[in-house]
Short mmCIF file of C-alpha atoms in Angstrom, two decimals:
data_model
loop_
_atom_site.label_atom_id
_atom_site.label_comp_id
_atom_site.label_asym_id
_atom_site.label_seq_id
_atom_site.Cartn_x
_atom_site.Cartn_y
_atom_site.Cartn_z
CA MET A 1 68.51 224.53 149.70
CA LEU A 2 65.00 225.17 148.43
CA PRO A 3 64.20 225.49 144.73
CA ARG A 4 64.19 228.96 143.22
CA LYS A 5 60.79 230.70 143.24
CA SER A 6 59.29 232.12 140.08
CA ILE A 7 56.14 233.77 138.79
CA VAL A 8 54.74 231.67 135.98
CA ASP A 9 51.80 232.10 133.63
CA LEU A 10 50.53 228.54 133.54
CA THR A 11 48.08 227.35 130.92
CA VAL A 12 45.22 225.15 132.11
CA ARG A 13 45.21 221.90 130.15
CA SER A 14 42.16 220.33 131.75
CA ASN A 15 39.54 220.91 134.40
CA GLN A 16 38.16 217.70 135.82
CA SER A 17 35.33 217.65 138.36
CA LEU A 18 35.84 215.18 141.21
CA GLY A 19 32.36 215.07 142.68
CA GLU A 20 30.46 218.24 143.49
CA ARG A 21 33.02 219.99 145.65
CA PHE A 22 36.39 219.37 144.01
CA VAL A 23 38.12 220.21 140.78
CA LEU A 24 41.44 218.93 139.50
CA LEU A 25 43.31 221.49 137.38
CA LYS A 26 46.15 220.15 135.26
CA CYS A 27 48.39 223.01 134.13
CA THR A 28 51.50 223.45 132.04
CA ASP A 29 54.01 226.11 131.15
CA THR A 30 53.94 226.33 127.38
CA SER A 31 57.21 228.27 127.17
CA ALA A 32 59.56 226.61 129.65
CA HIS A 33 60.17 223.64 131.90
CA LEU A 34 58.26 223.93 135.15
CA PRO A 35 60.44 224.81 138.14
CA LEU A 36 61.71 222.08 140.43
CA MET A 37 59.11 221.48 143.16
CA LEU A 38 59.31 219.50 146.39
CA PRO A 39 56.48 217.43 147.90
CA GLY A 40 54.57 219.52 150.43
CA GLN A 41 55.41 222.82 148.76
CA PHE A 42 52.62 225.02 147.47
CA ALA A 43 51.79 227.71 144.93
CA GLN A 44 50.14 231.10 145.40
CA LEU A 45 47.55 231.17 142.64
CA ARG A 46 46.26 234.52 141.43
CA VAL A 47 42.48 234.69 141.41
CA ASP A 48 41.23 236.66 138.44
CA ASN A 49 37.56 237.54 137.87
CA SER A 50 36.53 237.43 141.50
CA LYS A 51 35.02 240.69 142.70
CA THR A 52 34.80 239.99 146.41
CA THR A 53 38.20 238.40 147.02
CA PHE A 54 41.52 240.16 146.81
CA LEU A 55 44.50 237.92 147.55
CA ARG A 56 46.10 234.92 145.90
CA ARG A 57 45.10 231.47 147.13
CA PRO A 58 47.72 229.09 148.56
CA ILE A 59 47.17 225.69 146.95
CA SER A 60 49.22 222.52 147.50
CA ILE A 61 51.16 220.99 144.69
CA ASN A 62 49.09 217.87 144.11
CA TYR A 63 51.27 216.19 141.53
CA VAL A 64 54.02 216.93 139.05
CA ASP A 65 54.16 215.02 135.78
CA ILE A 66 57.66 215.79 134.53
CA ASP A 67 57.18 214.01 131.18
CA LYS A 68 54.13 216.11 130.37
CA ASN A 69 55.56 219.27 132.02
CA GLU A 70 52.38 219.37 134.13
CA VAL A 71 51.59 220.51 137.63
CA TRP A 72 48.28 219.56 139.20
CA PHE A 73 46.22 221.51 141.71
CA LEU A 74 43.29 220.04 143.59
CA ILE A 75 40.77 222.78 144.35
CA GLN A 76 38.04 222.49 146.96
CA LYS A 77 35.21 224.89 146.23
CA VAL A 78 34.83 226.74 149.53
CA GLY A 79 34.39 230.45 148.89
CA ALA A 80 34.42 232.92 146.02
CA GLY A 81 38.18 232.63 145.47
CA SER A 82 38.32 228.87 145.15
CA GLN A 83 35.11 228.92 143.08
CA ALA A 84 36.81 231.26 140.62
CA LEU A 85 39.85 228.98 140.41
CA ALA A 86 37.61 225.95 139.96
CA SER A 87 35.87 227.63 137.03
CA LEU A 88 39.07 227.90 134.95
CA GLN A 89 38.84 226.01 131.69
CA SER A 90 41.28 224.43 129.30
CA GLY A 91 43.34 227.17 127.64
CA ASP A 92 42.88 229.72 130.46
CA ILE A 93 45.92 231.33 132.05
CA LEU A 94 46.64 230.71 135.73
CA ASN A 95 49.32 232.95 137.21
CA ALA A 96 51.29 231.09 139.89
CA LEU A 97 54.01 232.13 142.32
CA MET A 98 55.83 228.92 143.09
CA PRO A 99 57.16 226.78 144.55
CA LEU A 100 56.75 228.08 148.10
CA GLY A 101 57.36 226.69 151.57
CA ASN A 102 59.64 223.96 152.86
CA GLY A 103 58.01 220.64 151.94
CA PHE A 104 57.89 217.33 153.75
CA ALA A 105 61.00 215.59 155.06
CA MET A 106 61.69 212.67 152.77
CA PRO A 107 62.91 209.17 153.65
CA THR A 108 66.66 208.62 153.64
CA ASN A 109 66.39 204.86 153.06
CA THR A 110 64.10 202.99 150.68
CA THR A 111 63.21 200.70 153.57
CA ASP A 112 61.89 203.56 155.73
CA ARG A 113 58.23 202.94 156.43
CA TYR A 114 56.38 206.18 155.72
CA LEU A 115 52.71 206.58 156.57
CA LEU A 116 51.15 209.37 154.51
CA THR A 117 47.80 210.25 155.97
CA GLY A 118 45.32 212.95 155.12
CA GLY A 119 41.70 213.97 155.15
CA GLY A 120 39.56 215.56 152.46
CA VAL A 121 41.43 217.89 150.12
CA GLY A 122 44.39 217.56 152.50
CA THR A 123 45.35 214.37 150.72
CA ALA A 124 46.51 216.52 147.77
CA PRO A 125 50.23 216.89 148.59
CA LEU A 126 50.51 213.24 149.64
CA LEU A 127 50.09 212.08 146.04
CA TYR A 128 53.19 213.90 144.82
CA MET A 129 55.06 212.83 147.93
CA GLY A 130 54.15 209.21 147.26
CA ARG A 131 55.35 209.62 143.69
CA CYS A 132 58.72 210.99 144.85
CA ILE A 133 59.10 208.17 147.37
CA ARG A 134 58.39 205.65 144.63
CA ASP A 135 60.93 207.35 142.36
CA MET A 136 63.49 206.81 145.14
CA GLY A 137 62.64 203.12 145.13
CA GLY A 138 60.48 203.22 148.26
CA ARG A 139 56.84 202.42 148.82
CA SER A 140 54.42 204.46 150.90
CA THR A 141 51.47 203.49 153.00
CA PHE A 142 48.54 205.84 152.48
CA LEU A 143 45.76 206.24 155.03
CA LEU A 144 43.10 208.47 153.51
CA GLY A 145 39.97 209.71 155.20
CA ALA A 146 36.83 211.51 154.09
CA ARG A 147 33.27 212.10 155.18
CA THR A 148 31.93 209.80 152.48
CA ALA A 149 33.24 207.64 149.62
CA SER A 150 32.63 210.25 146.91
CA MET A 151 34.95 212.66 148.72
CA LEU A 152 37.93 210.31 148.58
CA LEU A 153 40.00 211.78 145.78
CA GLU A 154 42.44 210.30 143.26
CA LEU A 155 42.31 206.81 144.80
CA ASP A 156 43.43 205.16 141.55
CA MET A 157 46.54 207.31 141.48
CA PHE A 158 47.34 206.54 145.13
CA ARG A 159 46.94 202.80 144.53
CA VAL A 160 49.65 202.88 141.87
CA LEU A 161 52.10 204.39 144.33
CA GLY A 162 51.59 202.39 147.50
CA ASP A 163 49.30 200.52 149.86
CA VAL A 164 46.04 202.40 150.35
CA TYR A 165 43.84 202.23 153.45
CA VAL A 166 40.65 204.21 153.71
CA THR A 167 38.22 205.47 156.33
CA THR A 168 34.90 207.20 155.81
CA GLU A 169 32.81 208.79 158.52
CA ASP A 170 29.62 207.25 157.12
CA GLY A 171 31.18 203.84 156.45
CA SER A 172 30.52 204.04 152.69
CA MET A 173 34.06 202.90 151.92
CA GLY A 174 36.83 201.29 153.95
CA GLU A 175 36.65 201.30 157.72
CA SER A 176 34.06 203.46 159.42
CA GLY A 177 35.21 206.48 161.43
CA PHE A 178 38.25 208.78 161.42
CA VAL A 179 41.73 207.92 160.17
CA THR A 180 42.98 207.66 163.74
CA GLN A 181 40.50 204.81 164.33
CA HIS A 182 41.82 202.68 161.45
CA SER A 183 43.04 199.23 162.45
CA ILE A 184 46.33 199.67 160.60
CA LEU A 185 47.47 202.08 163.29
CA ARG A 186 47.11 199.28 165.83
CA GLU A 187 48.68 196.62 163.63
CA GLN A 188 51.69 198.39 162.16
CA ARG A 189 54.42 200.78 163.26
CA PHE A 190 56.00 203.44 161.05
CA ASP A 191 59.27 205.37 160.91
CA MET A 192 57.49 208.61 160.00
CA ILE A 193 53.95 209.88 159.73
CA SER A 194 53.28 212.75 157.31
CA VAL A 195 49.90 214.41 157.73
CA CYS A 196 47.82 216.95 155.86
CA GLY A 197 44.19 217.62 156.61
CA PRO A 198 41.77 219.49 158.85
CA SER A 199 43.31 220.73 162.08
CA PRO A 200 41.36 218.41 164.46
CA MET A 201 42.42 215.41 162.36
CA MET A 202 46.07 216.45 162.37
CA LYS A 203 45.98 217.00 166.11
CA ALA A 204 44.48 213.54 166.62
CA VAL A 205 47.21 211.97 164.48
CA ALA A 206 49.81 213.96 166.40
CA ARG A 207 48.47 212.49 169.66
CA TYR A 208 48.76 208.99 168.19
CA ALA A 209 52.32 209.74 167.04
CA ARG A 210 53.34 210.97 170.48
CA LYS A 211 51.77 207.94 172.15
CA THR A 212 53.60 205.54 169.86
CA ASN A 213 56.80 207.59 169.80
CA THR A 214 56.66 207.96 166.02
CA PRO A 215 58.19 211.02 164.31
CA CYS A 216 55.39 213.07 162.77
CA GLN A 217 55.20 216.05 160.45
CA VAL A 218 52.06 218.05 159.72
CA SER A 219 51.22 220.52 156.97
CA LEU A 220 49.39 223.65 158.15
CA GLU A 221 47.12 225.84 156.08
CA ASN A 222 46.91 229.16 157.92
CA MET A 223 45.45 232.05 155.96
CA MET A 224 48.19 233.98 154.24
CA ALA A 225 48.67 237.05 152.10
CA CYS A 226 52.12 237.11 150.50
CA GLY A 227 53.44 233.53 150.68
CA LEU A 228 57.00 234.85 150.89
CA GLY A 229 57.48 235.56 154.60
CA ALA A 230 56.98 239.30 154.26
CA CYS A 231 53.52 240.11 155.61
CA LEU A 232 53.68 237.98 158.78
CA CYS A 233 49.95 237.20 158.58
CA CYS A 234 50.08 233.39 158.54
CA VAL A 235 52.00 232.91 161.77
CA GLU A 236 51.75 229.82 163.93
CA LYS A 237 52.79 229.73 167.58
CA THR A 238 55.75 227.41 167.90
CA VAL A 239 58.37 226.63 170.50
CA ARG A 240 60.44 229.29 168.69
CA GLY A 241 57.65 231.89 168.95
CA ASN A 242 55.44 233.09 166.10
CA VAL A 243 56.79 231.88 162.76
CA CYS A 244 55.48 232.20 159.21
CA VAL A 245 53.73 229.09 157.93
CA CYS A 246 54.52 230.14 154.34
CA THR A 247 58.31 230.06 154.74
CA GLU A 248 59.10 228.12 157.94
CA GLY A 249 56.35 225.67 156.97
CA PRO A 250 53.82 224.69 155.80
CA VAL A 251 55.33 221.45 157.13
CA PHE A 252 56.29 221.34 160.80
CA ASP A 253 57.57 218.60 163.06
CA ILE A 254 54.87 218.22 165.74
CA ASN A 255 57.48 218.85 168.42
CA GLU A 256 57.90 222.38 167.08
CA LEU A 257 54.22 223.19 167.61
CA ASN A 258 52.37 224.13 170.76
CA TRP A 259 49.85 221.32 170.21
CA MET B 1 68.81 261.23 150.19
CA GLU B 2 68.61 260.73 146.42
CA LEU B 3 66.73 257.81 144.90
CA ARG B 4 67.51 256.10 141.59
CA ASN B 5 63.83 256.31 140.77
CA PRO B 6 60.73 257.32 142.74
CA VAL B 7 59.46 253.80 143.39
CA MET B 8 59.92 252.27 146.84
CA THR B 9 58.34 249.30 148.56
CA ALA B 10 56.31 249.89 151.72
CA SER B 11 57.22 248.59 155.15
CA GLY B 12 55.65 245.28 156.10
CA THR B 13 54.92 244.28 152.53
CA PHE B 14 58.39 243.47 151.21
CA GLY B 15 60.20 241.92 154.18
CA TYR B 16 63.88 242.84 154.09
CA GLY B 17 63.90 242.62 150.29
CA THR B 18 65.72 239.28 150.30
CA GLU B 19 62.41 237.39 150.47
CA PHE B 20 61.64 238.74 146.98
CA GLN B 21 65.03 238.40 145.34
CA ASP B 22 64.09 235.32 143.31
CA VAL B 23 61.41 237.29 141.47
CA VAL B 24 62.52 240.94 141.71
CA GLU B 25 65.77 242.62 140.61
CA LEU B 26 66.15 244.58 143.84
CA GLY B 27 68.61 247.01 142.25
CA ARG B 28 65.88 248.31 139.97
CA ILE B 29 63.81 249.62 142.88
CA GLY B 30 64.41 253.14 144.17
CA GLY B 31 64.17 252.17 147.81
CA ILE B 32 63.15 249.31 150.07
CA ILE B 33 61.53 250.19 153.37
CA MET B 34 62.09 247.19 155.55
CA LYS B 35 59.67 245.76 158.09
CA GLY B 36 58.82 247.62 161.29
CA THR B 37 61.62 247.45 163.85
CA THR B 38 61.48 248.17 167.56
CA TYR B 39 64.19 248.36 170.21
CA GLU B 40 62.98 245.27 172.06
CA PRO B 41 61.79 242.14 170.21
CA ARG B 42 58.02 241.85 169.76
CA GLN B 43 55.91 238.74 169.17
CA GLY B 44 53.08 240.66 167.52
CA ASN B 45 49.38 239.84 167.84
CA ASP B 46 47.70 236.47 167.77
CA TYR B 47 46.44 234.77 164.61
CA PRO B 48 44.23 235.56 162.69
CA ARG B 49 46.04 238.68 161.64
CA MET B 50 44.52 239.15 158.21
CA ALA B 51 41.12 239.48 156.57
CA GLU B 52 40.15 240.12 152.98
CA THR B 53 37.69 242.70 151.82
CA THR B 54 36.53 243.97 148.44
CA GLY B 55 39.50 245.73 146.89
CA GLY B 56 41.80 245.28 149.83
CA MET B 57 42.74 243.59 153.06
CA LEU B 58 43.05 244.28 156.76
CA ASN B 59 45.97 243.26 158.94
CA CYS B 60 46.74 243.37 162.63
CA VAL B 61 50.27 241.96 162.65
CA GLY B 62 51.31 244.20 165.51
CA LEU B 63 54.97 244.89 164.69
CA GLN B 64 56.34 241.37 165.11
CA ASN B 65 60.13 241.68 164.87
CA LYS B 66 63.26 240.48 166.61
CA GLY B 67 64.42 243.90 167.74
CA VAL B 68 66.90 246.39 166.33
CA ARG B 69 69.99 244.75 167.84
CA TYR B 70 69.12 241.47 166.12
CA PHE B 71 68.60 243.44 162.93
CA ALA B 72 72.00 245.12 163.25
CA GLU B 73 73.82 241.87 163.97
CA HIS B 74 72.07 239.33 161.77
CA ILE B 75 70.07 241.04 159.02
CA TYR B 76 72.04 244.18 158.23
CA PRO B 77 75.10 242.16 157.04
CA LEU B 78 72.85 240.33 154.57
CA ILE B 79 71.13 243.40 153.14
CA ARG B 80 73.71 246.19 153.32
CA LYS B 81 75.09 245.54 149.84
CA ILE B 82 71.71 245.39 148.10
CA ASP B 83 71.92 248.03 145.39
CA SER B 84 68.87 250.01 146.49
CA ARG B 85 68.17 252.48 149.30
CA MET B 86 67.66 250.20 152.31
CA ILE B 87 65.53 252.08 154.83
CA VAL B 88 64.56 250.91 158.31
CA ASN B 89 61.01 251.51 159.55
CA VAL B 90 61.31 252.38 163.25
CA SER B 91 58.57 252.03 165.85
CA GLY B 92 58.36 252.30 169.60
CA SER B 93 56.26 252.66 172.71
CA SER B 94 57.56 256.03 173.95
CA PRO B 95 59.60 258.89 172.47
CA GLN B 96 62.68 257.53 174.26
CA ASP B 97 61.98 254.03 172.94
CA TYR B 98 61.81 255.35 169.38
CA ALA B 99 65.00 257.35 169.93
CA ARG B 100 67.09 254.45 171.26
CA CYS B 101 65.99 252.28 168.32
CA ALA B 102 66.87 255.07 165.88
CA ALA B 103 70.23 255.54 167.59
CA VAL B 104 71.19 251.95 166.82
CA VAL B 105 70.21 252.39 163.16
CA ASP B 106 72.22 255.63 163.08
CA THR B 107 75.39 253.58 163.49
CA LEU B 108 74.67 251.45 160.40
CA GLU B 109 76.66 252.97 157.57
CA ASP B 110 74.64 251.59 154.65
CA ILE B 111 71.24 252.64 155.98
CA PRO B 112 70.69 256.15 154.59
CA ALA B 113 67.33 256.85 156.22
CA ILE B 114 64.67 255.73 158.65
CA GLU B 115 60.93 255.90 158.31
CA LEU B 116 59.38 256.66 161.66
CA ASN B 117 56.16 254.76 162.19
CA ILE B 118 53.95 256.92 164.38
CA SER B 119 50.87 255.44 162.77
CA CYS B 120 50.64 251.69 163.41
CA PRO B 121 46.98 251.02 164.30
CA ASN B 122 47.66 247.54 165.67
CA VAL B 123 49.57 248.06 168.92
CA HIS B 124 48.24 249.44 172.16
CA ASP B 125 51.47 250.83 173.53
CA GLY B 126 52.55 253.62 171.22
CA GLY B 127 52.31 253.39 167.46
CA MET B 128 49.30 255.31 166.30
CA ALA B 129 48.78 256.84 169.73
CA PHE B 130 51.58 259.29 168.86
CA GLY B 131 50.47 259.90 165.31
CA VAL B 132 46.97 261.19 166.02
CA THR B 133 47.85 264.35 167.91
CA THR B 134 50.20 267.15 166.93
CA ASP B 135 51.83 267.10 170.38
CA GLY B 136 52.36 263.32 170.32
CA ALA B 137 53.80 263.36 166.82
CA ALA B 138 56.06 266.29 167.65
CA SER B 139 57.35 264.64 170.84
CA VAL B 140 58.49 261.50 169.00
CA VAL B 141 60.12 263.39 166.15
CA LYS B 142 61.88 265.72 168.59
CA ALA B 143 63.37 262.81 170.54
CA VAL B 144 64.41 260.91 167.42
CA ARG B 145 65.85 263.98 165.72
CA GLN B 146 68.38 264.27 168.55
CA ALA B 147 69.39 260.61 168.22
CA TYR B 148 69.35 260.22 164.46
CA HIS B 149 71.44 262.26 162.04
CA LYS B 150 70.56 260.99 158.59
CA THR B 151 67.38 261.32 156.55
CA LEU B 152 64.30 261.15 158.77
CA ILE B 153 61.00 260.25 157.12
CA VAL B 154 57.87 260.30 159.29
CA LYS B 155 54.99 258.02 158.29
CA LEU B 156 51.64 259.61 159.01
CA SER B 157 48.35 258.09 160.09
CA PRO B 158 45.18 258.76 158.10
CA ASN B 159 43.10 258.06 161.22
CA VAL B 160 43.00 261.74 162.15
CA THR B 161 40.73 264.72 161.66
CA ASP B 162 43.41 266.96 160.15
CA ILE B 163 46.46 265.26 158.69
CA VAL B 164 47.91 268.60 157.55
CA SER B 165 48.37 269.81 161.11
CA ILE B 166 50.27 266.61 162.01
CA ALA B 167 52.47 266.97 158.93
CA LYS B 168 53.28 270.57 159.85
CA ALA B 169 54.07 269.57 163.43
CA VAL B 170 56.62 266.94 162.40
CA GLU B 171 58.13 269.27 159.81
CA ALA B 172 58.63 271.87 162.54
CA GLU B 173 60.54 269.32 164.63
CA GLY B 174 63.00 268.59 161.85
CA ALA B 175 61.53 265.75 159.81
CA ASP B 176 63.18 265.60 156.37
CA SER B 177 60.17 264.04 154.69
CA VAL B 178 56.71 262.66 155.42
CA SER B 179 55.22 259.49 153.98
CA LEU B 180 51.49 258.90 153.88
CA ILE B 181 49.22 257.14 154.37
CA ASN B 182 49.56 254.26 156.81
CA THR B 183 46.55 251.93 156.97
CA LEU B 184 43.02 253.00 157.86
CA MET B 185 41.56 251.35 160.92
CA GLY B 186 38.71 249.02 160.07
CA THR B 187 37.05 245.75 160.97
CA VAL B 188 35.40 242.69 159.44
CA ILE B 189 32.69 240.51 160.99
CA ASP B 190 32.20 236.78 160.48
CA ILE B 191 28.39 236.58 160.51
CA GLU B 192 28.30 232.82 161.19
CA LYS B 193 30.48 233.19 164.28
CA ARG B 194 28.87 236.58 165.12
CA LYS B 195 32.32 237.79 165.86
CA ARG B 196 34.91 240.19 164.52
CA THR B 197 37.36 238.21 162.42
CA LEU B 198 40.71 239.66 163.45
CA SER B 199 42.34 238.55 166.70
CA ILE B 200 42.36 242.05 168.22
CA GLY B 201 39.02 243.02 166.68
CA THR B 202 40.37 245.73 164.38
CA GLY B 203 43.07 246.01 161.75
CA GLY B 204 44.59 248.36 159.22
CA LEU B 205 42.88 248.53 155.84
CA SER B 206 45.11 248.69 152.76
CA GLY B 207 44.92 248.00 149.05
CA PRO B 208 43.36 249.76 146.09
CA CYS B 209 40.18 250.55 148.04
CA VAL B 210 42.05 253.20 150.07
CA LYS B 211 43.68 254.97 147.13
CA PRO B 212 41.30 257.93 146.71
CA ILE B 213 41.60 258.79 150.40
CA ALA B 214 45.39 258.50 150.30
CA LEU B 215 45.59 260.60 147.17
CA ARG B 216 43.45 263.34 148.70
CA MET B 217 45.62 263.43 151.82
CA VAL B 218 48.86 263.51 149.80
CA TYR B 219 47.48 266.42 147.80
CA GLN B 220 46.56 268.33 150.96
CA VAL B 221 49.85 267.69 152.74
CA ALA B 222 52.04 268.37 149.70
CA HIS B 223 50.43 271.77 149.36
CA ALA B 224 51.00 272.60 153.01
CA VAL B 225 54.60 271.56 153.79
CA ASP B 226 57.98 272.40 152.24
CA ILE B 227 59.63 269.00 152.76
CA PRO B 228 59.29 266.19 150.19
CA VAL B 229 56.21 264.01 150.47
CA ILE B 230 56.22 260.27 149.81
CA GLY B 231 52.83 258.97 148.70
CA LEU B 232 51.38 255.55 149.32
CA GLY B 233 48.02 253.88 149.70
CA GLY B 234 46.67 251.37 147.21
CA ILE B 235 49.17 251.94 144.40
CA CYS B 236 48.94 248.98 142.02
CA ASN B 237 50.34 250.28 138.73
CA ALA B 238 52.16 253.15 137.04
CA THR B 239 48.98 255.16 136.53
CA ASP B 240 48.29 255.07 140.26
CA ALA B 241 51.89 256.10 140.95
CA ILE B 242 51.75 259.03 138.52
CA GLU B 243 48.53 260.21 140.16
CA PHE B 244 50.32 260.43 143.49
CA ILE B 245 53.26 262.24 141.91
CA MET B 246 50.94 264.73 140.25
CA ALA B 247 49.23 265.20 143.62
CA GLY B 248 52.57 266.32 144.99
CA ALA B 249 54.52 263.21 145.98
CA SER B 250 58.25 263.23 145.18
CA ALA B 251 58.34 259.46 145.54
CA ILE B 252 55.86 256.67 146.10
CA GLU B 253 55.68 253.41 148.00
CA ILE B 254 54.03 250.21 146.82
CA GLY B 255 52.54 248.12 149.60
CA THR B 256 49.74 245.60 149.44
CA ALA B 257 50.09 245.24 145.66
CA ASN B 258 53.32 243.31 146.33
CA PHE B 259 51.13 240.47 147.61
CA LEU B 260 49.17 240.28 144.38
CA ASP B 261 52.19 240.57 142.11
CA PRO B 262 55.57 240.34 143.85
CA ALA B 263 57.22 241.85 140.75
CA VAL B 264 54.86 244.86 140.55
CA SER B 265 57.47 247.39 141.72
CA MET B 266 59.65 246.80 138.64
CA LYS B 267 56.60 247.12 136.40
CA VAL B 268 55.72 250.46 138.00
CA VAL B 269 59.29 251.71 137.42
CA ASP B 270 59.02 250.74 133.75
CA GLY B 271 55.50 252.08 133.42
CA ILE B 272 56.43 255.52 134.78
CA ASN B 273 59.35 255.73 132.33
CA GLU B 274 57.13 254.72 129.44
CA TRP B 275 54.60 257.38 130.35
CA LEU B 276 57.31 260.04 130.62
CA ASP B 277 58.71 259.05 127.21
CA ALA B 278 55.30 258.97 125.60
CA HIS B 279 54.53 262.46 126.91
CA ASN B 280 57.96 263.95 126.21
CA VAL B 281 58.56 264.65 129.87
CA ALA B 282 62.26 264.66 130.74
CA SER B 283 62.04 263.80 134.43
CA VAL B 284 59.60 262.79 137.13
CA ARG B 285 60.52 266.11 138.78
CA ASP B 286 58.65 267.91 136.04
CA ILE B 287 55.31 266.41 137.03
CA ILE B 288 55.52 266.54 140.83
CA GLY B 289 52.47 268.41 142.09
CA VAL B 290 51.26 269.51 138.67
CA ALA B 291 47.67 268.46 139.33
CA GLU B 292 45.46 271.49 139.86
#
C-alpha cells in the first residue's frame, strides 16, 4: 500500500549551492506534518516564473528529516525549468504533488547487504534510502560516482549512514573510472543492488548484476507530464509491455526491463 | 444526459478518475471522460511521447489501452460507482471497429455516454483520418449510432479547413453532442540532434496556447448546429471556462491543465459558481452562447 498523495504548498527553508550545477532545497510544510514518503519516491514540483517551460518537474525525494518536518530536493541545473527551481529562496513557496511512484524495495533483514550505487544527481534518492535502512538497524554500502570530485554530492551525509566508496572519471577522488570499475565490486558480494543514475551507468550496473546473479533494481527518469499514470507519456518498454514510469516505477527490477 | 455541473475532465488527461482520487473529490466533477479505448488492445507509440512548448505541450501517445473487453471486466467494476458521469472515449480503425467497441460499452449500465474520438492525430490507422472529411466522420457516426443507444458525443478535430461542415455532418447522422477541439497537430525539433523530438515526428498540441483557436471553433460550431456543444482546448481556470460557455458551449472539458494542477477541475467548478453569484446569474444555462 503506497502512501496517500497530496498537493502541498511547501515553504523553502534554505537554498544551498553544491558547486556550480547543483542546489539543495530544504523545504517544510508550515501548516501540517509532511506526508509519509518512501525511499525512491518522487515529487512533481510546479515551476513558477518560467516562461518557456510548461509542466511540473519530477524530482527525487533526497531526504526526509522527520524531526524538522523537512523534505529535501537536490536540483541539477539543466534547463529553464530546473534553473527556475534552483533559484527559489528561503521563504518562497514550492507547490509539490507528492509522494509519487513506487520506491525501492527495502531489506527484510538488518543483515541484508545492500549496495546503493548512483551517479551524479542520481545519488539523491539513495541518501533517504540509506537513512531508512539505518533506521531499521541496517547499514548500507554506498558506491557513488561522478565526473569529478566537486560533483560528488552530500558525501558527509552518506558517510554517517554507511560505508562510502567513490569513483571519479578524472581520478580527483576515490578510484578512477566508472562505478562499475570500482574494486569493491570484485571484492564483495551483495544481496541487492539499488541504482539511480544516467542510463548508460544503470545499464552497466545491470550487466554486472546479471553476471554475478545479484538482484538489482534501477530508478528510471523518463520525461513525464502528469506523474499520476494518466497521460501515458513516460512509458518504458517492459516484459509486460509499455508501462508508466511514474506509477509502475520509477523503480524497476532489471528483469522487468528490456535491457 | 444531465450533468451536475458543466465541468468535465478530458480524455487522456485524467486516467479513469481513480488515479486522481487522493487529490480530487471525484463527485464534485460534472463528468469524467476516461482514456481512449479501442476494441483490441493497443501498445501506443514509442517513447518519447511528449514535448514541452511555450504555453503547452505535444503528445503522441497513440491510444495505448488494454482494449474495451479488459475495460469492461477489470476497470468498469472499479469506477462504476464513482458519483460522476463516467464516459468512455471510443476510438477505432474502421467504422465497424468503432461500432463493435461502442457495442460493448452499450452493455455497461453505469456508463451514460461515449465520446467518439474521430480526431486522434497520433495513429495511422483511423483516428483523425475519419475526422477530417465530412464523409469519413459521417460513416463512423452512422455505424456507431446503430450499435450504441445512449448519449453519443463526437469529438472533433481542429485539423480541418471547415470544422462547421464536419459538425453538421455528424449531427445529421444522429450525434447527440459534439465536443471540440481535440489537439492540433504540431512538431518540435531538437536542434542539437537535428531531429524532431517526438518518436513519430509529430504530436498533438494542447494547453493554454491553443485556447483562442478552440474558442473560435466552439463559437462557430455552436452557432451552426442544434445539438449541445462541449468546449475544450486550453481551459485552465473558471474565466477560461466561462468564455467557452459564452461562446456557446453547454459544458466544458479540462485537459492539459490537470497536469499542472490535478485539483484544477474542482477549482473551476467553484470559480464558475462564484462568478454566477457575483453577477446575479441563476444558472449556467443563462449565459450559454451569450457572447455576441
